[in-house]
Short mmCIF file of C-alpha atoms and ligand atoms in Angstrom, two decimals:
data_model
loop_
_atom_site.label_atom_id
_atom_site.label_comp_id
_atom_site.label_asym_id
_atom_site.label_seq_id
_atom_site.Cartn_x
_atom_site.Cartn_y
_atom_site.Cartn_z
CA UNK A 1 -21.61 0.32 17.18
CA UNK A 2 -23.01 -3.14 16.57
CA UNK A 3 -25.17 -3.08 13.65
CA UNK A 4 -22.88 -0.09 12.24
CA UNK A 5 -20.19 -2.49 12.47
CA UNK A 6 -22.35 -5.22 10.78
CA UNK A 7 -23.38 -2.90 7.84
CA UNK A 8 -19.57 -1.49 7.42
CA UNK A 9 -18.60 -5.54 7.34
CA UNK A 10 -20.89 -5.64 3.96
CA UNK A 11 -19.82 -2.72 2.40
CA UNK A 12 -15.70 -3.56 3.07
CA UNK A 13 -15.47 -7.30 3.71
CA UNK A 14 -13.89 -9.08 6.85
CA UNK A 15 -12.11 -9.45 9.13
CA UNK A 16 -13.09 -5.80 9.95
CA UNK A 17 -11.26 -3.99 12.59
CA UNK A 18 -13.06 -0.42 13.03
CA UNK A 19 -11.79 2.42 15.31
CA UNK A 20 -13.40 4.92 16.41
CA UNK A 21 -11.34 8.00 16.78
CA UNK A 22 -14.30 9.91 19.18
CA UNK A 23 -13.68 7.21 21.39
CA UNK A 24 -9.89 7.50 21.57
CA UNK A 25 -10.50 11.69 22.12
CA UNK A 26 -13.63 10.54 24.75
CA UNK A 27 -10.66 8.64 27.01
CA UNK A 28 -7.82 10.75 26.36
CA UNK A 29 -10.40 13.79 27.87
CA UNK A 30 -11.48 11.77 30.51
CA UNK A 31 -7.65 10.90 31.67
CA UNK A 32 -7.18 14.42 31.56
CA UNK A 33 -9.97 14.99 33.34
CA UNK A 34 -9.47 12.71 36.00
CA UNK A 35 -5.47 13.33 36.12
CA UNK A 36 -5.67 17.05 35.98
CA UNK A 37 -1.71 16.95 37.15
CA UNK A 38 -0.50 14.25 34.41
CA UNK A 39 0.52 14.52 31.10
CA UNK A 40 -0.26 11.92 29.15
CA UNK A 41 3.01 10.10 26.98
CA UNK A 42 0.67 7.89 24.98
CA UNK A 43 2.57 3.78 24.62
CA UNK A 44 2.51 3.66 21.08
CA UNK A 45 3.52 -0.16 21.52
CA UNK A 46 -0.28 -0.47 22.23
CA UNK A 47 -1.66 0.59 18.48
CA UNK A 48 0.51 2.12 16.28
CA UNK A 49 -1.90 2.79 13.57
CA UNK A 50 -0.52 6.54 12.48
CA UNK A 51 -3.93 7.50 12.33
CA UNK A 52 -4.23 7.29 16.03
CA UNK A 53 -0.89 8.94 16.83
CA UNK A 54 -2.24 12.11 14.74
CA UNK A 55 -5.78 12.21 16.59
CA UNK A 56 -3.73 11.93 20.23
CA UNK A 57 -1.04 14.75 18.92
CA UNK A 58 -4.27 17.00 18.29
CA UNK A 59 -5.63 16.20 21.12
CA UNK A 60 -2.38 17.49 23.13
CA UNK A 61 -0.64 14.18 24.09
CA UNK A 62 2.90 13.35 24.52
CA UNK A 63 3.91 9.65 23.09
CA UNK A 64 5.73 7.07 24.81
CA UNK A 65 8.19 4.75 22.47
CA UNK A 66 10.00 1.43 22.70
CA UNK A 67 12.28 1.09 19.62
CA UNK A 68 13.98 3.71 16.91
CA UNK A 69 10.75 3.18 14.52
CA UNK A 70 8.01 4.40 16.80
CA UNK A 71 11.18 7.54 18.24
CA UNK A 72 11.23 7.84 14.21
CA UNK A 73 7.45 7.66 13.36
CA UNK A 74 6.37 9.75 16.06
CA UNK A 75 8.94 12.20 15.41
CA UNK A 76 8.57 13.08 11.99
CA UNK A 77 4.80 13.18 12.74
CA UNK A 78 5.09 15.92 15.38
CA UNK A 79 8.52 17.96 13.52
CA UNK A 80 5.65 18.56 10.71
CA UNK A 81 3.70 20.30 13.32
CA UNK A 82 6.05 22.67 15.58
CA UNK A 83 9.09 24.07 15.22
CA UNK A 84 10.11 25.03 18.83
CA UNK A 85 13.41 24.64 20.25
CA UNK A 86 14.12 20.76 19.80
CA UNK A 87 15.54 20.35 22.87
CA UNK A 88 12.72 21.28 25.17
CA UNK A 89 10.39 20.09 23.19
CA UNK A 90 11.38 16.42 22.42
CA UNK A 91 11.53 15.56 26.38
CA UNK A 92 8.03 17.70 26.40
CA UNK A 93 6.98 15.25 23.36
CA UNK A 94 8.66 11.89 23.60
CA UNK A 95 10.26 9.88 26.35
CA UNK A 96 11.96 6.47 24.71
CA UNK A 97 10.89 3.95 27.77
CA UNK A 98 12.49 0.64 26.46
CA UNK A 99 14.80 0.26 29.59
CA UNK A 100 17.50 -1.69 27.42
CA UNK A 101 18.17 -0.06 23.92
CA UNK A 102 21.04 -1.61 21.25
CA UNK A 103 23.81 0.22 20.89
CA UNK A 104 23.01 1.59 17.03
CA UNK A 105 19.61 2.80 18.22
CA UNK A 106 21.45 5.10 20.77
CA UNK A 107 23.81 6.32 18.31
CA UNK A 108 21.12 7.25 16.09
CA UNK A 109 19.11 8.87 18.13
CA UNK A 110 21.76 10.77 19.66
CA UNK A 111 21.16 14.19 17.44
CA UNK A 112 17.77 14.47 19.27
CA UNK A 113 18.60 14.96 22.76
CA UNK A 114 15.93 12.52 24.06
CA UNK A 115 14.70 11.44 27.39
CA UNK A 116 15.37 7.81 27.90
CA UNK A 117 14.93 5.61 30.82
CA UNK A 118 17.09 2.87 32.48
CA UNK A 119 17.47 0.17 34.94
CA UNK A 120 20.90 -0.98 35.26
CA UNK A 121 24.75 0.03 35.41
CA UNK A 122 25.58 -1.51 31.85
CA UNK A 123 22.79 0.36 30.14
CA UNK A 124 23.97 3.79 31.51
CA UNK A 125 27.39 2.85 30.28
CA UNK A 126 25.89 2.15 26.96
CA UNK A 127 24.17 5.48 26.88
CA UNK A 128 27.48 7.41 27.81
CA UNK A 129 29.06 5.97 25.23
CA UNK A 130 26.62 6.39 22.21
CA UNK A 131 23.74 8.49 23.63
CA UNK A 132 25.86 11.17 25.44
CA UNK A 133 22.81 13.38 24.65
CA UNK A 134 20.08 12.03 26.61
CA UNK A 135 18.72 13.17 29.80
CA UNK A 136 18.46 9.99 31.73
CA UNK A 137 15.12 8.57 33.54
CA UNK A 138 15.62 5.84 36.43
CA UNK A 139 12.74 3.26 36.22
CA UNK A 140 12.05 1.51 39.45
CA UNK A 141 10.81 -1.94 40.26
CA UNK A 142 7.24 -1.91 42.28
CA UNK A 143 4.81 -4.31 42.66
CA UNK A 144 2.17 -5.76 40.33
CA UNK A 145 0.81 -7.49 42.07
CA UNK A 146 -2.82 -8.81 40.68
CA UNK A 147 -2.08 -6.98 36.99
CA UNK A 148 -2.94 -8.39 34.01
CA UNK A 149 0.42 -8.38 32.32
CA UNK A 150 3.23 -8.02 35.21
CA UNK A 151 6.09 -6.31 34.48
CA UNK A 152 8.31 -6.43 37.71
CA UNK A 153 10.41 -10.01 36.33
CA UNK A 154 11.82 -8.17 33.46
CA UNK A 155 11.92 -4.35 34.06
CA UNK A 156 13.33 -1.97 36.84
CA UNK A 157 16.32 -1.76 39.37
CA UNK A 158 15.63 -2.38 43.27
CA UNK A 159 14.84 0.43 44.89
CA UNK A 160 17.68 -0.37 47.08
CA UNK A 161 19.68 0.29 44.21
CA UNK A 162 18.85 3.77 43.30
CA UNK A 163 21.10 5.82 45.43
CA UNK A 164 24.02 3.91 43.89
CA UNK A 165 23.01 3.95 39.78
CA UNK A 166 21.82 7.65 40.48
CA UNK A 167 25.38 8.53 41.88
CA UNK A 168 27.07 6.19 38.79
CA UNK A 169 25.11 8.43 35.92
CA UNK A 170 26.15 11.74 37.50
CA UNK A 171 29.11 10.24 37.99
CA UNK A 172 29.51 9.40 33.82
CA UNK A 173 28.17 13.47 33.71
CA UNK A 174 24.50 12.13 32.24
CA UNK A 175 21.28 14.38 33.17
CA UNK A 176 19.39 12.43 36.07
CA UNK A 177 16.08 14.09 35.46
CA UNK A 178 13.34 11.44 37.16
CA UNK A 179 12.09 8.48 38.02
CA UNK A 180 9.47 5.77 36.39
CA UNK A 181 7.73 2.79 37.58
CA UNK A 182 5.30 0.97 35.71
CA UNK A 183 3.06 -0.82 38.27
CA UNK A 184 1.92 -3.62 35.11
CA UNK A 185 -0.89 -3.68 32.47
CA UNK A 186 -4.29 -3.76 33.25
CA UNK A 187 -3.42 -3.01 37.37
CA UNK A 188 -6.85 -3.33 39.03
CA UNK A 189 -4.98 -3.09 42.62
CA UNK A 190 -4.84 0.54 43.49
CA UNK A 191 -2.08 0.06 46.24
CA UNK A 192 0.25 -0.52 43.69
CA UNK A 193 0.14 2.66 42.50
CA UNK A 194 0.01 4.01 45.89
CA UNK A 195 3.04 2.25 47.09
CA UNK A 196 4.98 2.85 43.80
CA UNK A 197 4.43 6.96 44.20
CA UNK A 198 6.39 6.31 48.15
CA UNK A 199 8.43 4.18 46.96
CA UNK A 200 9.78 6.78 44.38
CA UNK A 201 9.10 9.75 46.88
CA UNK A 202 12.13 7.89 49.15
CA UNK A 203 14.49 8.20 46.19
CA UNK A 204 12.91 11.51 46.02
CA UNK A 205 14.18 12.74 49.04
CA UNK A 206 17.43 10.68 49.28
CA UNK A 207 18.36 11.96 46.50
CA UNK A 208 17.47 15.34 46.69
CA UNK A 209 19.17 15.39 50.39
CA UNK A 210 22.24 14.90 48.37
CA UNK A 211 22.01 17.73 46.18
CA UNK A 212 20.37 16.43 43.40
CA UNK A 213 16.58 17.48 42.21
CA UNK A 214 14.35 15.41 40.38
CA UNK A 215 11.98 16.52 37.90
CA UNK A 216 10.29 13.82 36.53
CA UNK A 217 7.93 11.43 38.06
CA UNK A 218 6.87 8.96 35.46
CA UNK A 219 3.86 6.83 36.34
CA UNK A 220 3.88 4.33 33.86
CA UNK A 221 1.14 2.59 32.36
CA UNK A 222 -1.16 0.21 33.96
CA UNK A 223 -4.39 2.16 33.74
CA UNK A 224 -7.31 -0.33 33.44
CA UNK A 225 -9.64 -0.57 30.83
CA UNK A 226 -13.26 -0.95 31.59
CA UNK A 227 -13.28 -4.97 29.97
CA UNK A 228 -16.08 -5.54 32.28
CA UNK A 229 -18.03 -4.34 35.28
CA UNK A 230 -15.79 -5.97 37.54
CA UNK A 231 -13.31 -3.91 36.88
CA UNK A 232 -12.80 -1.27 39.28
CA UNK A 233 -13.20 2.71 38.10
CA UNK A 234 -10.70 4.71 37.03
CA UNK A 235 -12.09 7.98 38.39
CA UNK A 236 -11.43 5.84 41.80
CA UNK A 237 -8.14 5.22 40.84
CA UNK A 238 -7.47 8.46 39.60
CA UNK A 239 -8.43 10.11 42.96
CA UNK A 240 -5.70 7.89 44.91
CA UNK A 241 -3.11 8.73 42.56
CA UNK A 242 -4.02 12.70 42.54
CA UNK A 243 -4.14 12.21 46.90
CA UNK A 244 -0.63 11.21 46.92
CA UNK A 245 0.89 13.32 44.17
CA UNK A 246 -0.58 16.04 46.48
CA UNK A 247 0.51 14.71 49.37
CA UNK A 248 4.26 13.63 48.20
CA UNK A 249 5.87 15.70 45.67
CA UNK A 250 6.36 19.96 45.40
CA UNK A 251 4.18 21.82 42.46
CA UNK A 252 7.92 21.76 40.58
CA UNK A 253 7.69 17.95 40.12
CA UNK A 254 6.60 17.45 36.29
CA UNK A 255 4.33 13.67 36.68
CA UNK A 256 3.96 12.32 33.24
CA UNK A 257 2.43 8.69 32.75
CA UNK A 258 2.64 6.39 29.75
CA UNK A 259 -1.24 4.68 29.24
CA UNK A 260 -1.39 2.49 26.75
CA UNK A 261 -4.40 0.64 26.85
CA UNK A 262 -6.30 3.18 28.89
CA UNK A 263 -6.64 5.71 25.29
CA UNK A 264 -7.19 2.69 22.88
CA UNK A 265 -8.30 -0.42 24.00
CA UNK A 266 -12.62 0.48 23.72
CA UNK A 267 -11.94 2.50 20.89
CA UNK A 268 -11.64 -0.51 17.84
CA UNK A 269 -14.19 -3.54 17.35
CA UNK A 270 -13.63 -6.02 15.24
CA UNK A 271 -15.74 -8.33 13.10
CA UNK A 272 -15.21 -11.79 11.79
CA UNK A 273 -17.14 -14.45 9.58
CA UNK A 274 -17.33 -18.00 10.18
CA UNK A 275 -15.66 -19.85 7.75
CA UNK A 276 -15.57 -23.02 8.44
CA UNK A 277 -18.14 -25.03 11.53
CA UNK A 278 -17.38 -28.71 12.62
CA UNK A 279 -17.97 -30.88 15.69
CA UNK A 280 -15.11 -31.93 17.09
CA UNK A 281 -16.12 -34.19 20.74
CA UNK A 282 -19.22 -32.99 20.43
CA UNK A 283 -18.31 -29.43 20.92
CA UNK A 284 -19.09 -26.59 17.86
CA UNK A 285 -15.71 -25.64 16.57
CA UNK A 286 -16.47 -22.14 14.21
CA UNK A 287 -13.39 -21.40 12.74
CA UNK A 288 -13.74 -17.82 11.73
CA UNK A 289 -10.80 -15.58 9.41
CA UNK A 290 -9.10 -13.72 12.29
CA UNK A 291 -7.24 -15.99 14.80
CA UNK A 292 -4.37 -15.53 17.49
CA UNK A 293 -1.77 -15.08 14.90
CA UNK A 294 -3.67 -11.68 13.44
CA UNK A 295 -5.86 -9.14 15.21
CA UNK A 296 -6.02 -11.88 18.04
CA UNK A 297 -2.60 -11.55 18.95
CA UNK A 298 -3.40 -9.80 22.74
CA UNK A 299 -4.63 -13.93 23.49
CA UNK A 300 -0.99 -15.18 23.17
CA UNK A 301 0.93 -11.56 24.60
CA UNK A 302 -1.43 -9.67 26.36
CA UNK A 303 -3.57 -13.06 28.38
CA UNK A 304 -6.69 -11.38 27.23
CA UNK A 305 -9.64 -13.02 27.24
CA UNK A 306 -11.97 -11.76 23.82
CA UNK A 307 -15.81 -11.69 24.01
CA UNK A 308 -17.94 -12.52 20.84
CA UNK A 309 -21.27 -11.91 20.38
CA UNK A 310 -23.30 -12.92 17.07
CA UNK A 311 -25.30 -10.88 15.06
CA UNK A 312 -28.57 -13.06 15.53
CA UNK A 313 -30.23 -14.67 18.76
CA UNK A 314 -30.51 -18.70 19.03
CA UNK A 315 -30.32 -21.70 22.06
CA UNK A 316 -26.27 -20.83 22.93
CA UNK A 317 -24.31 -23.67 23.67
CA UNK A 318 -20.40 -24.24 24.72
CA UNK A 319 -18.51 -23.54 21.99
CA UNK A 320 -15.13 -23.22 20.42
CA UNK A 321 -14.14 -20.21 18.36
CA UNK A 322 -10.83 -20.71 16.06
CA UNK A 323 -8.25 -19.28 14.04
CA UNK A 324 -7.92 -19.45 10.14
CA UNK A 325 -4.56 -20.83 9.92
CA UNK A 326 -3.00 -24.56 9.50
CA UNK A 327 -1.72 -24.45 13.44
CA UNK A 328 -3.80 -26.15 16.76
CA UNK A 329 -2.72 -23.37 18.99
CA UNK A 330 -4.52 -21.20 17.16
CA UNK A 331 -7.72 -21.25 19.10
CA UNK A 332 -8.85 -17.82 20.51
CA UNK A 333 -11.18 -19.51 22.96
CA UNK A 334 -12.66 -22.99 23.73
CA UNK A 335 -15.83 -21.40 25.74
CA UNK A 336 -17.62 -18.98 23.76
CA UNK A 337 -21.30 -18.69 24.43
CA UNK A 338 -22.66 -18.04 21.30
CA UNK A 339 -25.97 -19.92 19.64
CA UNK A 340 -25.61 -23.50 17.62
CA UNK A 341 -26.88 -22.65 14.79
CA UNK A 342 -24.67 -20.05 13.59
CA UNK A 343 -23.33 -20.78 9.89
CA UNK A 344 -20.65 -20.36 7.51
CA UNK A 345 -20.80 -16.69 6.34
CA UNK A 346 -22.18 -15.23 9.65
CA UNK A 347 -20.37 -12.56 11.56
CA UNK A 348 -19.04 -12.54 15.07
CA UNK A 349 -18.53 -9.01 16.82
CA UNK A 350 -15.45 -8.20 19.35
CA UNK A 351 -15.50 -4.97 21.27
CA UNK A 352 -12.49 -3.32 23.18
CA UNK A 353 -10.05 -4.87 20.98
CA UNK A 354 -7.86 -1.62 20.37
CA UNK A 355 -4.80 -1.97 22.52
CA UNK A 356 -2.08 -4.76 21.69
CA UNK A 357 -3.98 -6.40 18.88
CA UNK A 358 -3.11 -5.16 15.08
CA UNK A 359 -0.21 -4.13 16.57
CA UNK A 360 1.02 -7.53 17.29
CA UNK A 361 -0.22 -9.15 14.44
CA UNK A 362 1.54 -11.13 12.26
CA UNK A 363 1.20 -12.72 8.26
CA UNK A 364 1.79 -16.44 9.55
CA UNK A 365 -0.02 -18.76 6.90
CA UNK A 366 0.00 -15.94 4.19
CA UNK A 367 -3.40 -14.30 6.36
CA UNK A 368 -3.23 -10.17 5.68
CA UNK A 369 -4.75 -9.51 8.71
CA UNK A 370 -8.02 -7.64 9.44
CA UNK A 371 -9.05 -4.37 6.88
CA UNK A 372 -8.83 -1.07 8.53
CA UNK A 373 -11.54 1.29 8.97
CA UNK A 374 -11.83 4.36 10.74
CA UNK A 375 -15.07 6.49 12.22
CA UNK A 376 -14.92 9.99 13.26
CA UNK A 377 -11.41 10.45 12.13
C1 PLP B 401 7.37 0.98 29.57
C2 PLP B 401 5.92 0.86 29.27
N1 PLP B 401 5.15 1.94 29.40
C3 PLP B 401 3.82 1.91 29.15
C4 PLP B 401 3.22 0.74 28.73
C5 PLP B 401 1.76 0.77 28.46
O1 PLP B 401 1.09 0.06 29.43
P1 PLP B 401 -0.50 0.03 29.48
O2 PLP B 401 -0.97 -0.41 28.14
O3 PLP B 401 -0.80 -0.93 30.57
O4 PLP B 401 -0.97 1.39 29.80
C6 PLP B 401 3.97 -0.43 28.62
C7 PLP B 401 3.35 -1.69 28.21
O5 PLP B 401 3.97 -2.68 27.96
C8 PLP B 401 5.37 -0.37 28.87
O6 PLP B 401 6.16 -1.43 28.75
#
């Protein structure tokens, strides 16, 4: 991908940001794969581009939204496609997982029936009153510990809680049809997801011992992304979470996940061009066109750490590799090993840069943003 990248950089200018739609199909097959039990909801927060959502919708996946756009986008993407019963086939299709939702985004998506999750006793009040429709989905706090991006300060009720917000949306006569967790981003500790699955096995059965089945299991996200060979392997993972879906819940309990990451992150490079190269305290600063503001956005929201390589060898140093815009915080790192002698008008290369990077992006300074390419699409 490399010197493809380098030669497509020529030919359409940078920054470049390239996906590679094999790749996407390549981990959407191997989460199958692996997760024989799980249907995947892809988290369109993670790209949005609407060229991925149509090569995941061939490939069979379900989509996973956080506002009315993405409900909106992905919808009228998939109502070209089939025209089964809506009902059935939007909770097959779409589960809105944005625990808190405004009030005019439940009215409007009321018509559709849709399978939304929540996490507290004012939201399900909220959804009685303006989202009558829905079929309900409890999301659960767990533990994150150790994940890149933790989610537990911000999202899910105690699990202490259940029985009692459970009882209040049947109660308000709302559809309690499962549970969620989402164990954080980039979870390389296993027991999270092992401890999540009997966590939400005891609601499970509590809940079920009072009369009341659940049919959803909703794993979240989390799935980790192979940034580097410390990073443990999903087929590893995979085989603790298929152990205790086995173990804990009957062959009636749908288990869906939500991977975000997982299906996009390797799937996109990008490529930048120095622009600018000074010494500041004796350190090489390259400023190059693409910064944290743009496609370097997961640096600021997603603590990721980019890799750049350059397209020719030399003595590497220390150095500093920043943004194109008038701000200091936009450096995207201050200890890239990359050679000296690099110049203005060389590229710099960025792999696994798919998952919260475009999509995040935004026109500070009057920047575009990186061109769009696609491979295999
Ligand atoms: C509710 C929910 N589901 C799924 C995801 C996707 O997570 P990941 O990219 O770690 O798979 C996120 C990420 O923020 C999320 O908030």
């Amino acid at each position: 991908m490399k010197e493809t990248s380098l030669k497509l950089a020529r030919e359409h200018g940078t920054p470049l940001f390239i996906i590679d739609h094999q790749r996407i199909r390549d981990n959407y097959r191997a989460f199958k794969k692996h997760l024989p039990r799980v249907q995947a909801y892809y988290a369109v927060k993670a790209n949005s581009h609407p060229e991925i959502i149509r090569t995941l919708f061939d490939e069979g996946a379900s989509f996973d939204v956080a506002s009315y756009n993405e409900f909106m986008q992905v919808y009228d993407y998939i109502s070209h496609f089939e025209e089964k019963d809506k009902e059935f086939y939007i909770w097959d299709k779409i589960i809105f997982s944005n625990t808190i939702k405004d009030t005019a985004t439940l009215s409007k998506i009321r018509r559709y029936k849709p399978l939304v999750t929540f996490d507290n006793a004012d939201e399900l009040k909220k959804i009685k009153a303006h989202c009558d429709t829905a079929g309900v989905v409890l999301r659960l706090r767990v533990p994150d510990v150790g994940s890149q991006v933790e989610m537990g300060s911000k999202f899910g009720a105690e699990p202490g809680d259940a029985r009692q917000l459970i009882d209040q949306a049947l109660d308000l006569g709302l559809v309690v049809e499962g549970l969620s967790f989402h164990v954080g981003s980039q979870c390389t500790t296993f027991d999270n997801y092992a401890v999540a699955l009997s966590i939400v096995h005891n609601v499970v059965c509590d809940t079920e011992k009072r009369g009341h089945k659940i049919n959803i299991v909703d794993i979240g996200g989390g799935f980790p992304v192979p940034y580097d060979s410390r990073v443990p392997q999903f087929a590893r993972l995979a085989a603790v979470i298929n152990a205790e879906c086995e173990r804990l819940f009957e062959d009636d309990v749908e288990i869906i996940a939500e991977p975000g990451r997982f299906m996009v992150a390797t799937a996109a490079v990008l490529v930048s061009e120095i622009i600018g190269k000074a010494r500041r305290d004796g350190k090489i600063f390259y400023h190059i066109n693409d910064g944290v503001y743009h496609t370097f956005s997961g640096v600021v929201f997603d603590h990721w750490v980019p890799e750049f390589e350059a397209y020719r060898t030399g003595a590497a140093e220390v150095c500093a590799v920043v943004g194109p815009t008038c701000d200091s915080f936009d450096k995207v790192t201050l200890s890239a090993q990359l050679p000296a002698d690099l110049e203005i008008g060389d590229c710099l290369y960025t792999e696994n840069i798919g998952a919260y990077s475009i999509a995040s992006s935004t026109r500070f300074n009057g920047f575009d943003g990186a061109r769009i390419v696609h491979l295999n699409n």
